[in-house]
mmCIF file of C-alpha atoms and ligand atoms in Angstrom:
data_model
loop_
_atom_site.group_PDB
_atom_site.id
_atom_site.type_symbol
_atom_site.label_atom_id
_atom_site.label_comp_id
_atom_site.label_asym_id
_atom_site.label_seq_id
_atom_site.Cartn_x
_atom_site.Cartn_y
_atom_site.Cartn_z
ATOM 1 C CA UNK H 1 20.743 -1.583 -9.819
ATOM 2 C CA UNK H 2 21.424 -5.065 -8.865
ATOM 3 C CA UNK H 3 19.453 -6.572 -11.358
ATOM 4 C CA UNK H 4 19.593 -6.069 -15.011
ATOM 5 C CA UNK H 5 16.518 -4.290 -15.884
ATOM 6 C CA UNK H 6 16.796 -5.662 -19.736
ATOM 7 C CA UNK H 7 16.251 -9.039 -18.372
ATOM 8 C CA UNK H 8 13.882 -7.892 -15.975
ATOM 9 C CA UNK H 9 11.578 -6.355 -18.860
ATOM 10 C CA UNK H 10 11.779 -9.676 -21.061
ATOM 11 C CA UNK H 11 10.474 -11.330 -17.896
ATOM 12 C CA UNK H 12 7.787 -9.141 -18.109
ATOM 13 C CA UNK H 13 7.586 -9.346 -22.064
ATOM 14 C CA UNK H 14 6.524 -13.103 -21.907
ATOM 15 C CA UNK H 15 4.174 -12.959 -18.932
ATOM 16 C CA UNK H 16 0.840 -13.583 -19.564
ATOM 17 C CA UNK H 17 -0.646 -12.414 -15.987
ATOM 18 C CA UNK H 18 1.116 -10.265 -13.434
ATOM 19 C CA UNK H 19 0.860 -8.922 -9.961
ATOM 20 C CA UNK H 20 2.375 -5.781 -8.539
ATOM 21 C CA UNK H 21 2.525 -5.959 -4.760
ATOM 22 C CA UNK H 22 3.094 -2.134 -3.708
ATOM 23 C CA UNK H 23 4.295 -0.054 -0.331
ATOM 24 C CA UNK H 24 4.854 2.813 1.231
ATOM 25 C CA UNK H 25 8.289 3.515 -0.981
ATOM 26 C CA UNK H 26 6.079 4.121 -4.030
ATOM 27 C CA UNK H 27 4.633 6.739 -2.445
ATOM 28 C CA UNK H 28 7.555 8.588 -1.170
ATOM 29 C CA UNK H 29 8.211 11.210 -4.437
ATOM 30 C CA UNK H 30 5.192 11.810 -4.089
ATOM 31 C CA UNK H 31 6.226 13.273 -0.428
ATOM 32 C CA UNK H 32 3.985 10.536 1.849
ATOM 33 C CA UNK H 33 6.676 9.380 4.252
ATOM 34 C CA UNK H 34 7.788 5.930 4.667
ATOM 35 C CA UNK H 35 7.135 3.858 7.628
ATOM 36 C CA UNK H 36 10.714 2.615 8.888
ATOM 37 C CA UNK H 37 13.776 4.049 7.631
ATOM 38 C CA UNK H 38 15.431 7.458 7.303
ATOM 39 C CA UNK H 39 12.280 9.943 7.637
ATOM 40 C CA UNK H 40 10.314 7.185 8.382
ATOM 41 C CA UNK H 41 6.570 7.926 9.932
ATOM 42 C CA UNK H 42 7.446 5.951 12.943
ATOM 43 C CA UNK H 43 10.791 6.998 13.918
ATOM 44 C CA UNK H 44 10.182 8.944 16.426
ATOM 45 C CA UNK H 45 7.230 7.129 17.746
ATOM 46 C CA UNK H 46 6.635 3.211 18.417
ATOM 47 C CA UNK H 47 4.249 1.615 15.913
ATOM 48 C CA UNK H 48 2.439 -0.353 19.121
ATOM 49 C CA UNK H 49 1.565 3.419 20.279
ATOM 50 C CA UNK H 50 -0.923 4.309 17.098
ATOM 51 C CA UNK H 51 -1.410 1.686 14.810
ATOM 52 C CA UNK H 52 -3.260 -0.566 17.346
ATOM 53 C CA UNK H 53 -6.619 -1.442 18.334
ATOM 54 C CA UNK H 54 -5.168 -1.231 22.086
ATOM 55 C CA UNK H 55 -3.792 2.435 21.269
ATOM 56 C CA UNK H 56 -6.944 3.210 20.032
ATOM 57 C CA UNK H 57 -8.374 1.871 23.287
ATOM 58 C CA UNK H 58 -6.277 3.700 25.418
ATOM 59 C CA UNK H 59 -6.292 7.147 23.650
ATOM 60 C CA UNK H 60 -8.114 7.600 20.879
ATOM 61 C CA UNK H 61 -7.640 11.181 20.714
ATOM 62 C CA UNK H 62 -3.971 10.791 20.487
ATOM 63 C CA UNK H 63 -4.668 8.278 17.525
ATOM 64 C CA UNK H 64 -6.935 10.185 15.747
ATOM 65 C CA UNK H 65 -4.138 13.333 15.690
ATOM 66 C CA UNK H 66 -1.882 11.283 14.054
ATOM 67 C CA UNK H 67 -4.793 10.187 11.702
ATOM 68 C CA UNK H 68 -5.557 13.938 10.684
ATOM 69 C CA UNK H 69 -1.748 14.856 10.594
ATOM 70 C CA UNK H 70 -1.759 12.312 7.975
ATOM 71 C CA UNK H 71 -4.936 13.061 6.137
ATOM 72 C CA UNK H 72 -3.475 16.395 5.758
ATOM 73 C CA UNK H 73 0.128 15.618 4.197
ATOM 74 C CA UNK H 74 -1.457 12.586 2.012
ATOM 75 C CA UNK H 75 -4.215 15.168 0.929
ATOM 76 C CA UNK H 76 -1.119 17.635 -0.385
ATOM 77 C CA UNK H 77 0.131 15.064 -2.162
ATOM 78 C CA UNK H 78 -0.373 13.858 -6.299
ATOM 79 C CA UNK H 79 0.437 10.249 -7.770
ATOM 80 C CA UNK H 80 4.247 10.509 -9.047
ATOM 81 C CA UNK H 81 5.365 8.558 -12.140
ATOM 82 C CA UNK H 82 5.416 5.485 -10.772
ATOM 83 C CA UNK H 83 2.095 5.860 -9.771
ATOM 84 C CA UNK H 84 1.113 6.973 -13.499
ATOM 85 C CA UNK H 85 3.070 4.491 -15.329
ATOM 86 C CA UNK H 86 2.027 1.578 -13.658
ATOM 87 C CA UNK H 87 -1.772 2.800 -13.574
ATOM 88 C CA UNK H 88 -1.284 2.910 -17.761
ATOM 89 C CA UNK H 89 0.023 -0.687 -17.599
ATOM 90 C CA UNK H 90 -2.606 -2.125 -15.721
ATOM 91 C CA UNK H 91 -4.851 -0.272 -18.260
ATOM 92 C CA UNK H 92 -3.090 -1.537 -21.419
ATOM 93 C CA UNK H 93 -3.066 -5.019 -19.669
ATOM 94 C CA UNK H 94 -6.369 -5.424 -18.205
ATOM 95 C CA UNK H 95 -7.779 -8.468 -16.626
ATOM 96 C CA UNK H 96 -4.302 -9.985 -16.879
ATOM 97 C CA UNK H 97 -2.255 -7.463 -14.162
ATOM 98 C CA UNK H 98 -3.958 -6.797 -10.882
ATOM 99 C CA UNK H 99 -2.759 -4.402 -8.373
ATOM 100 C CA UNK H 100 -2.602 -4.960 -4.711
ATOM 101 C CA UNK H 101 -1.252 -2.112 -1.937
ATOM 102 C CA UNK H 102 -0.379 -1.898 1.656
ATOM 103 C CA UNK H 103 -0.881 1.589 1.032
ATOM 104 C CA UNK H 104 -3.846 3.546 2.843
ATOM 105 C CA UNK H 105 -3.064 7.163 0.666
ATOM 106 C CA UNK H 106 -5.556 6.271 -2.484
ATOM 107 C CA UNK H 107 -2.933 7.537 -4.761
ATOM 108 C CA UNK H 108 -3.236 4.370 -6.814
ATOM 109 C CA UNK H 109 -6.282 5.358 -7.035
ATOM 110 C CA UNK H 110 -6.120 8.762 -8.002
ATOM 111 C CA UNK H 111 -3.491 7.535 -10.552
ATOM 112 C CA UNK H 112 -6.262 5.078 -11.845
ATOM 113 C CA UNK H 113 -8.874 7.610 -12.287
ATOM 114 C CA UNK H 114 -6.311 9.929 -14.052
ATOM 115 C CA UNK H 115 -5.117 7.703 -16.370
ATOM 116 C CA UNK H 116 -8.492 6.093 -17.540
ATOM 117 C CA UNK H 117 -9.525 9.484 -18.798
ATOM 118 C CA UNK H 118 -13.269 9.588 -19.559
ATOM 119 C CA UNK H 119 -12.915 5.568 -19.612
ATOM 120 C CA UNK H 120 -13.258 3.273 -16.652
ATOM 121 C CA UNK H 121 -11.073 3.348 -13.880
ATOM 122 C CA UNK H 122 -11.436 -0.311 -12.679
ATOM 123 C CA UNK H 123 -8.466 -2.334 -14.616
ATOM 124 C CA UNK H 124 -5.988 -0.218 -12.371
ATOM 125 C CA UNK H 125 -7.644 0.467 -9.355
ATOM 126 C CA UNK H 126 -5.780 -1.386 -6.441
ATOM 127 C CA UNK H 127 -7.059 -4.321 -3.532
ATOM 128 C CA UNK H 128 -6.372 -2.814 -1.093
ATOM 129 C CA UNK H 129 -4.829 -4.686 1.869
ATOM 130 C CA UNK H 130 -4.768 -2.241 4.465
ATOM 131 C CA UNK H 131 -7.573 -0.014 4.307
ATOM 132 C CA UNK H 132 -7.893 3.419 3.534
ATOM 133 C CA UNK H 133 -6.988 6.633 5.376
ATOM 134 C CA UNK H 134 -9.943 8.420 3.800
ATOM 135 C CA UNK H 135 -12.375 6.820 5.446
ATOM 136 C CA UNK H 136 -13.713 6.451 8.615
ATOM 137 C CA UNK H 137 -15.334 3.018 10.638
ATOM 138 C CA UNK H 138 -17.250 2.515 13.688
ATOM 139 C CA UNK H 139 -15.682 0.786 16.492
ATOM 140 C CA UNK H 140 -18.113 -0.791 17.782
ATOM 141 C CA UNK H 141 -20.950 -2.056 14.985
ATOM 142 C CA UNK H 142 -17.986 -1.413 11.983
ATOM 143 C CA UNK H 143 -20.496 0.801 9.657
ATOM 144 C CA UNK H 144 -18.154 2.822 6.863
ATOM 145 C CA UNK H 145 -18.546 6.139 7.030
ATOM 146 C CA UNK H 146 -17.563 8.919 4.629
ATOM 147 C CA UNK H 147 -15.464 11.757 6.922
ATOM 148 C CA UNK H 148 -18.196 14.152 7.314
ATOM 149 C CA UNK H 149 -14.695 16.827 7.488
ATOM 150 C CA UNK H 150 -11.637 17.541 9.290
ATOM 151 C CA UNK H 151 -11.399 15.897 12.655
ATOM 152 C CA UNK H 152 -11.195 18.026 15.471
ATOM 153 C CA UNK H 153 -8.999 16.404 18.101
ATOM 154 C CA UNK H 154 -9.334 18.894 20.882
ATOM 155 C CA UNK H 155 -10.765 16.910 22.973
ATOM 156 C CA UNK H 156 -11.989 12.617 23.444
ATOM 157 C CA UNK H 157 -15.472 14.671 23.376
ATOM 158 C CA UNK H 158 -15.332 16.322 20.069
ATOM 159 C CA UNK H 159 -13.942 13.130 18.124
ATOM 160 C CA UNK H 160 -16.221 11.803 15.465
ATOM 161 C CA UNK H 161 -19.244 9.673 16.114
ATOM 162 C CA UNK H 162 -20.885 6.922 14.830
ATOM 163 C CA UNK H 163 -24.622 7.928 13.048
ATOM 164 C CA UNK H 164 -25.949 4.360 13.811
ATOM 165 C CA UNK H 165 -25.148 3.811 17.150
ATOM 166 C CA UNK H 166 -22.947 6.585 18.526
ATOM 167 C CA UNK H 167 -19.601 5.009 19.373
ATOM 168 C CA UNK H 168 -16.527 6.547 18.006
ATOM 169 C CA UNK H 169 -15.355 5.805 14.639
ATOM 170 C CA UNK H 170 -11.841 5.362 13.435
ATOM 171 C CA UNK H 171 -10.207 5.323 10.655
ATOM 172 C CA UNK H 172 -10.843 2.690 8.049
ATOM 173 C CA UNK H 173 -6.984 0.717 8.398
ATOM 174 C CA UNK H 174 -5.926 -2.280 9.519
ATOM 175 C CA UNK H 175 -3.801 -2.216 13.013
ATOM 176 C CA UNK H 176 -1.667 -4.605 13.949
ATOM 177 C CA UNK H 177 -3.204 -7.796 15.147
ATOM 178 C CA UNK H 178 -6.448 -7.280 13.236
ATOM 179 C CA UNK H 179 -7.328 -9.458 10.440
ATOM 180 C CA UNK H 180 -6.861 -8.339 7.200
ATOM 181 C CA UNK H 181 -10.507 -8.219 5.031
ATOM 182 C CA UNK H 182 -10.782 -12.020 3.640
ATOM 183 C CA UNK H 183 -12.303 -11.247 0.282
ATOM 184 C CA UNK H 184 -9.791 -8.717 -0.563
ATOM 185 C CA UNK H 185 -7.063 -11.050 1.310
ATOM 186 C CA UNK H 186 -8.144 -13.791 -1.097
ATOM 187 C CA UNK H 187 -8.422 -11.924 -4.089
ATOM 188 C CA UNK H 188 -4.782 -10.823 -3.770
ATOM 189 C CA UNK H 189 -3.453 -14.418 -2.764
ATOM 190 C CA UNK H 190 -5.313 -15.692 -6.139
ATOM 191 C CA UNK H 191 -3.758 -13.202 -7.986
ATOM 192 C CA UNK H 192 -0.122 -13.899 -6.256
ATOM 193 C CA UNK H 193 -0.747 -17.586 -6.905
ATOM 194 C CA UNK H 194 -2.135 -17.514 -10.397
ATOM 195 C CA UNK H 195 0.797 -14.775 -11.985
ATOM 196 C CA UNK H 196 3.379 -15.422 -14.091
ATOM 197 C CA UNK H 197 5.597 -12.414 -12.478
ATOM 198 C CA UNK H 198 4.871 -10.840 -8.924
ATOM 199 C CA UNK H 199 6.231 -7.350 -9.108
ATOM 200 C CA UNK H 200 7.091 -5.858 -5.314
ATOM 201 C CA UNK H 201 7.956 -2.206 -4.652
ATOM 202 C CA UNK H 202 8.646 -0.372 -2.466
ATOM 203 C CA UNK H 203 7.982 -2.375 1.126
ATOM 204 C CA UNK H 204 10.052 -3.278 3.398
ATOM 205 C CA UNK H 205 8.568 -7.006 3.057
ATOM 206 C CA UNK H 206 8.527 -6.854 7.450
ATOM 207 C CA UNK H 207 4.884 -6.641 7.990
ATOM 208 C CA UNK H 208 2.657 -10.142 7.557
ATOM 209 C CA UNK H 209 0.626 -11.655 5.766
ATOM 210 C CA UNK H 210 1.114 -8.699 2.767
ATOM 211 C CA UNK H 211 4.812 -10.396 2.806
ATOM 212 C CA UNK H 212 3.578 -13.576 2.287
ATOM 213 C CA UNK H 213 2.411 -12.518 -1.357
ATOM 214 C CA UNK H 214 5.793 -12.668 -3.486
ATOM 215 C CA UNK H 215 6.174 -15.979 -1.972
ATOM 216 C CA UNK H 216 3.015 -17.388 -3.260
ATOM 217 C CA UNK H 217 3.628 -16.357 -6.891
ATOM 218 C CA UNK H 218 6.898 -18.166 -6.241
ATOM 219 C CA UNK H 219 5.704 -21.312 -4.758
ATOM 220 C CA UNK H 220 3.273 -21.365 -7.917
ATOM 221 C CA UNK H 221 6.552 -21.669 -9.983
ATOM 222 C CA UNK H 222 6.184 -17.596 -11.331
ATOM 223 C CA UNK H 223 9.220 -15.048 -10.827
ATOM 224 C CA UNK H 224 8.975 -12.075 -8.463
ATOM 225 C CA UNK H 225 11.322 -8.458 -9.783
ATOM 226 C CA UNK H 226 11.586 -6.785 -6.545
ATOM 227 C CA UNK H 227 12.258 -2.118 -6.873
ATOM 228 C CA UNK H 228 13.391 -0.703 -3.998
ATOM 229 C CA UNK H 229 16.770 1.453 -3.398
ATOM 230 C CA UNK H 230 17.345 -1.117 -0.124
ATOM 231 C CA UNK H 231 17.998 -4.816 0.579
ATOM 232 C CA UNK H 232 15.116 -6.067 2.155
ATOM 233 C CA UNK H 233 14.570 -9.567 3.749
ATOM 234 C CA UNK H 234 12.752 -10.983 -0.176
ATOM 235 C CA UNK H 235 15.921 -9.524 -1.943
ATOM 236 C CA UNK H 236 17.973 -12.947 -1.702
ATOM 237 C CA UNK H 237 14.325 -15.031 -3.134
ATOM 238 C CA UNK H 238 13.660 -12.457 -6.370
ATOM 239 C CA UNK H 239 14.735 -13.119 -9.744
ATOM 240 C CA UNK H 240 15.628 -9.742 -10.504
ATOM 241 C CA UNK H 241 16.399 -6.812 -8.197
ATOM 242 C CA UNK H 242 16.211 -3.966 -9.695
ATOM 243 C CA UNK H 243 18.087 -0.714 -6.550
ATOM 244 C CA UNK H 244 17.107 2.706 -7.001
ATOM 245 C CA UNK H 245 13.402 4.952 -6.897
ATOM 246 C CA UNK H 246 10.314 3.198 -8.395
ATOM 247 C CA UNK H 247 8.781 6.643 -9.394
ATOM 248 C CA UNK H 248 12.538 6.779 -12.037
ATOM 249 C CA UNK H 249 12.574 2.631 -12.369
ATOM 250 C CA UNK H 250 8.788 1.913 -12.714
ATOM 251 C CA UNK H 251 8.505 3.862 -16.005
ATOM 252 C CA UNK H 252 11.655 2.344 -17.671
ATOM 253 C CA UNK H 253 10.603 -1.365 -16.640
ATOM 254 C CA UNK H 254 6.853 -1.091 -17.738
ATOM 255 C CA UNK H 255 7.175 1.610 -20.456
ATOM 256 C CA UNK H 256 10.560 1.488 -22.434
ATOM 257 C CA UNK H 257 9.586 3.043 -25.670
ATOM 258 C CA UNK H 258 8.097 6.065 -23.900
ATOM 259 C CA UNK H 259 11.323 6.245 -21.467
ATOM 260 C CA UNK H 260 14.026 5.467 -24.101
HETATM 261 C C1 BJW G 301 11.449 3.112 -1.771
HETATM 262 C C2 BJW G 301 11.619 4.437 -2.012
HETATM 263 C C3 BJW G 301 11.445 4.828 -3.330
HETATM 264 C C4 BJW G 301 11.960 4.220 0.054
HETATM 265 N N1 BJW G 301 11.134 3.921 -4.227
HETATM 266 N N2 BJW G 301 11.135 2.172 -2.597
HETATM 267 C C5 BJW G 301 3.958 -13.623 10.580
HETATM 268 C C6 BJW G 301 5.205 -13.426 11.114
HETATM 269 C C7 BJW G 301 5.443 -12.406 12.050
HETATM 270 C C8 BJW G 301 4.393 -11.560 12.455
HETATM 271 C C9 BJW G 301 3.159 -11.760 11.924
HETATM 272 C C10 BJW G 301 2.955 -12.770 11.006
HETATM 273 N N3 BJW G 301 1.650 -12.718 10.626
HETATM 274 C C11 BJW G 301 1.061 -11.686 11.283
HETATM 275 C C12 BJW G 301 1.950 -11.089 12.082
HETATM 276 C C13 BJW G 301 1.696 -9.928 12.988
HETATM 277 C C14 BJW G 301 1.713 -8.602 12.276
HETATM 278 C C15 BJW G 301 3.081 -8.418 11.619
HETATM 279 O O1 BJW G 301 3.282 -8.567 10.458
HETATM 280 N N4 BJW G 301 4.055 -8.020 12.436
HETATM 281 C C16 BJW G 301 5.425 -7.816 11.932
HETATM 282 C C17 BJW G 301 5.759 -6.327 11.939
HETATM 283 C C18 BJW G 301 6.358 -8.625 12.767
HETATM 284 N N5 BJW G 301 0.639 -8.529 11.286
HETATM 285 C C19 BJW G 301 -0.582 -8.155 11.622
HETATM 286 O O2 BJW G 301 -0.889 -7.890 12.785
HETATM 287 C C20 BJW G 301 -1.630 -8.127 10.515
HETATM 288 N N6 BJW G 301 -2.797 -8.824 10.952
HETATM 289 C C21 BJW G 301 -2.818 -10.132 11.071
HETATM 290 O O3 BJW G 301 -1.915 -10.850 10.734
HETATM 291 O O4 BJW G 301 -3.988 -10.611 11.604
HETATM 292 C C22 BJW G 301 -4.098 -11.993 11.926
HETATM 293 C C23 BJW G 301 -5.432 -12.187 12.618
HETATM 294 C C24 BJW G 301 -6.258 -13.196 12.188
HETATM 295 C C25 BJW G 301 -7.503 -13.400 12.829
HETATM 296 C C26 BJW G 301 -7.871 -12.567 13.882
HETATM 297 C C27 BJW G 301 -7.034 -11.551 14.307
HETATM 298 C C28 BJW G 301 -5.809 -11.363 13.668
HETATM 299 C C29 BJW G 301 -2.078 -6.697 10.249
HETATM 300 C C30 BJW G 301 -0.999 -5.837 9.723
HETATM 301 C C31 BJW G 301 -1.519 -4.408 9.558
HETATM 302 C C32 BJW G 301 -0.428 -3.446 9.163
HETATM 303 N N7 BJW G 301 -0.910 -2.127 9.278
HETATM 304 C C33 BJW G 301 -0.038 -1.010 8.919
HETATM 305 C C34 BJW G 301 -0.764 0.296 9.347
HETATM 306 C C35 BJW G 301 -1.917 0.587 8.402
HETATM 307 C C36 BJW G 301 -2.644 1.811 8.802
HETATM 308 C C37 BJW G 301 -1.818 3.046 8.684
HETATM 309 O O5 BJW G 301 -1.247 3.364 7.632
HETATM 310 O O6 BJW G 301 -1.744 3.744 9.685
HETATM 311 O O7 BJW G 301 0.209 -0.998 7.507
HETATM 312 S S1 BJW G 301 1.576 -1.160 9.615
HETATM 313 C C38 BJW G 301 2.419 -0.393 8.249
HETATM 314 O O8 BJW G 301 3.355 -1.343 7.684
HETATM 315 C C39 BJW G 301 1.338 -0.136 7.195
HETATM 316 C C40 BJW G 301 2.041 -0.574 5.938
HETATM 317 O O9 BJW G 301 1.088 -0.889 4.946
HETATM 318 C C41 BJW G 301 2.848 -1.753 6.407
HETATM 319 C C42 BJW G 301 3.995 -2.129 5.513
HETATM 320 O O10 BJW G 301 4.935 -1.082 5.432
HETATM 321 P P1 BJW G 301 5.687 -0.826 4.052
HETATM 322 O O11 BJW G 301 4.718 -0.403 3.021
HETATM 323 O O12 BJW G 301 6.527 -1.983 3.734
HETATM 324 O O13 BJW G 301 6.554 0.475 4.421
HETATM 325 P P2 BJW G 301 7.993 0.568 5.115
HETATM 326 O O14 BJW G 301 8.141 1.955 5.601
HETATM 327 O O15 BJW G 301 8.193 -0.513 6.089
HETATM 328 O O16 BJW G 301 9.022 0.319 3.933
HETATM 329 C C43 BJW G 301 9.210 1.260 2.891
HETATM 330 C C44 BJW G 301 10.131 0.656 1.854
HETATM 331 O O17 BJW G 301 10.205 1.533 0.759
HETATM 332 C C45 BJW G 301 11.569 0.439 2.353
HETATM 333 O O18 BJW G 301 12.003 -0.862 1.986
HETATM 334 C C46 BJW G 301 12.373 1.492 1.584
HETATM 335 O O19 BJW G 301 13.700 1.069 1.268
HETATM 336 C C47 BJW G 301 11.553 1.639 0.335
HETATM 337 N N8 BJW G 301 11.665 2.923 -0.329
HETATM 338 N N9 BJW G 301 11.955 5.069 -0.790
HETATM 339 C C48 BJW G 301 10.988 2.614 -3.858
HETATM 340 N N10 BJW G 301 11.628 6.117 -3.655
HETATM 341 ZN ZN1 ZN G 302 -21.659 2.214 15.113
#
């Protein structure tokens, strides 16, 4: 740890509104693999092969069996506690922490859900930036579909269809070079501008205009506490960087007396 994580929590301590900007690292425990890096998703393939409109264009059967590779692992998968703690947080702190993800697993989500109990989820369910890989979208008239079941990729013929007009759907993400949903867009850049502290974990900070986030809390005049075992390009702009696993460091930053 880089960072003192004392100084980090006092931070926290005297913030009155807060924003926790996640990625794909939160998720790793939890065994969702990481996009770059060792074990990364895309290390043996090129990002431009999948996670474009183009791709999509060019084989969307191909796409779609990396899609329902990925349902499948995310589906195996349960919110860790980083997940858990900072779902509790944004309970305890409602209306004054928001959460916004890159992620497309819903394990904020789940993590929400699990931690309201029989009360309501909503305080600590995320914006999502990026979409969600549980869904599914027509590609031609955009309808949102619920996945009617597993896709079967066999063939471009037996790929899912749209029930309005009959093109193929996709999944419900962003690619690169689409633009990101406005009104969840400007939700999170309200929140980034308006907080006190901007909490980032767990992204490598490469991918625009998610990035762009920290950097709006901090041209507001608010601190940003960056968690993540790795340098990454925001490291030399944070207040506080705190090295190591946000599913060990989340807990003991946002929940001390239940961690001493
Ligand atoms: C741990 C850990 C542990 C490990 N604990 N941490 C400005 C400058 C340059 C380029 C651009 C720019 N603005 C826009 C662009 C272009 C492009 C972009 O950003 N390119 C860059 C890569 C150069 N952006 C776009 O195209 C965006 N659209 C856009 O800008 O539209 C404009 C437009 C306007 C009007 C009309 C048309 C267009 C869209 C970006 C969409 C990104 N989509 C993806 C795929 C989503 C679907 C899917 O999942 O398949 O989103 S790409 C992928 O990267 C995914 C992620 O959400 C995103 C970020 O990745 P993340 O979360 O940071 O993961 P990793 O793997 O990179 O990092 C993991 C980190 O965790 C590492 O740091 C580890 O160290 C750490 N870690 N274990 C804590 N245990
Ligand atoms: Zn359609």
């Amino acid at each position: 740890m880089t960072g003192s994580l004392e100084e980090a929590r006092r931070l926290l301590g005297h913030a009155r509104r807060v924003v926790f900007l996640t990625g794909a690292g939160i998720s790793a425990e939890s065994g969702v693999p990481t996009f770059r890096g060792p074990g990364g998703l895309w290390n043996s393939r090129r990002a431009e092969e999948l996670a474009t409109p183009d791709a999509f264009r060019r084989d969307p059967r191909l796409v779609w069996e990396w899609y329902a590779w990925r349902r499948g692992v995310v589906a195996s998968c349960a919110p860790n506690a980083g997940h858990l703690s900072l779902a509790r947080f944004l309970h305890a702190r409602r209306g004054e922490a928001i959460l916004v993800t890159q992620n497309v697993d819903g394990l904020h989500r789940v993590a929400a859900i699990q931690e309201a109990g029989e009360g309501d989820p909503a305080p600590a369910l995320p914006l999502e930036l990026h979409g969600s890989l549980f869904r599914d979208r027509c590609s031609e008239c955009g309808v949102v579909h619920e996945p009617a079941g597993p896709v079967d990729t066999r063939a471009e013929a037996t790929l899912p269809r749209c029930g309005v007009c009959g093109s193929l759907l996709r999944p419900d993400v962003v690619w690169f070079g689409e633009p990101l949903d406005p009104g969840v867009f400007g939700a999170a850049h309200r929140a980034a501008s308006g907080a006190d502290v901007c909490v980032v974990v767990g992204t490598s900070g490469l991918v625009h205009p998610a990035a762009s986030l920290p950097m709006a809390t901090r041209a507001a005049r608010g601190s940003v506490i960056e968690i993540n075992p790795e340098e990454t390009p925001l490291t030399r702009r944070v207040a506080h960087a705190l090295r190591g696993p946000a599913a060990e460091l989340l807990p003991r930053l946002l929940e001390p007396d239940r961690t001493a």
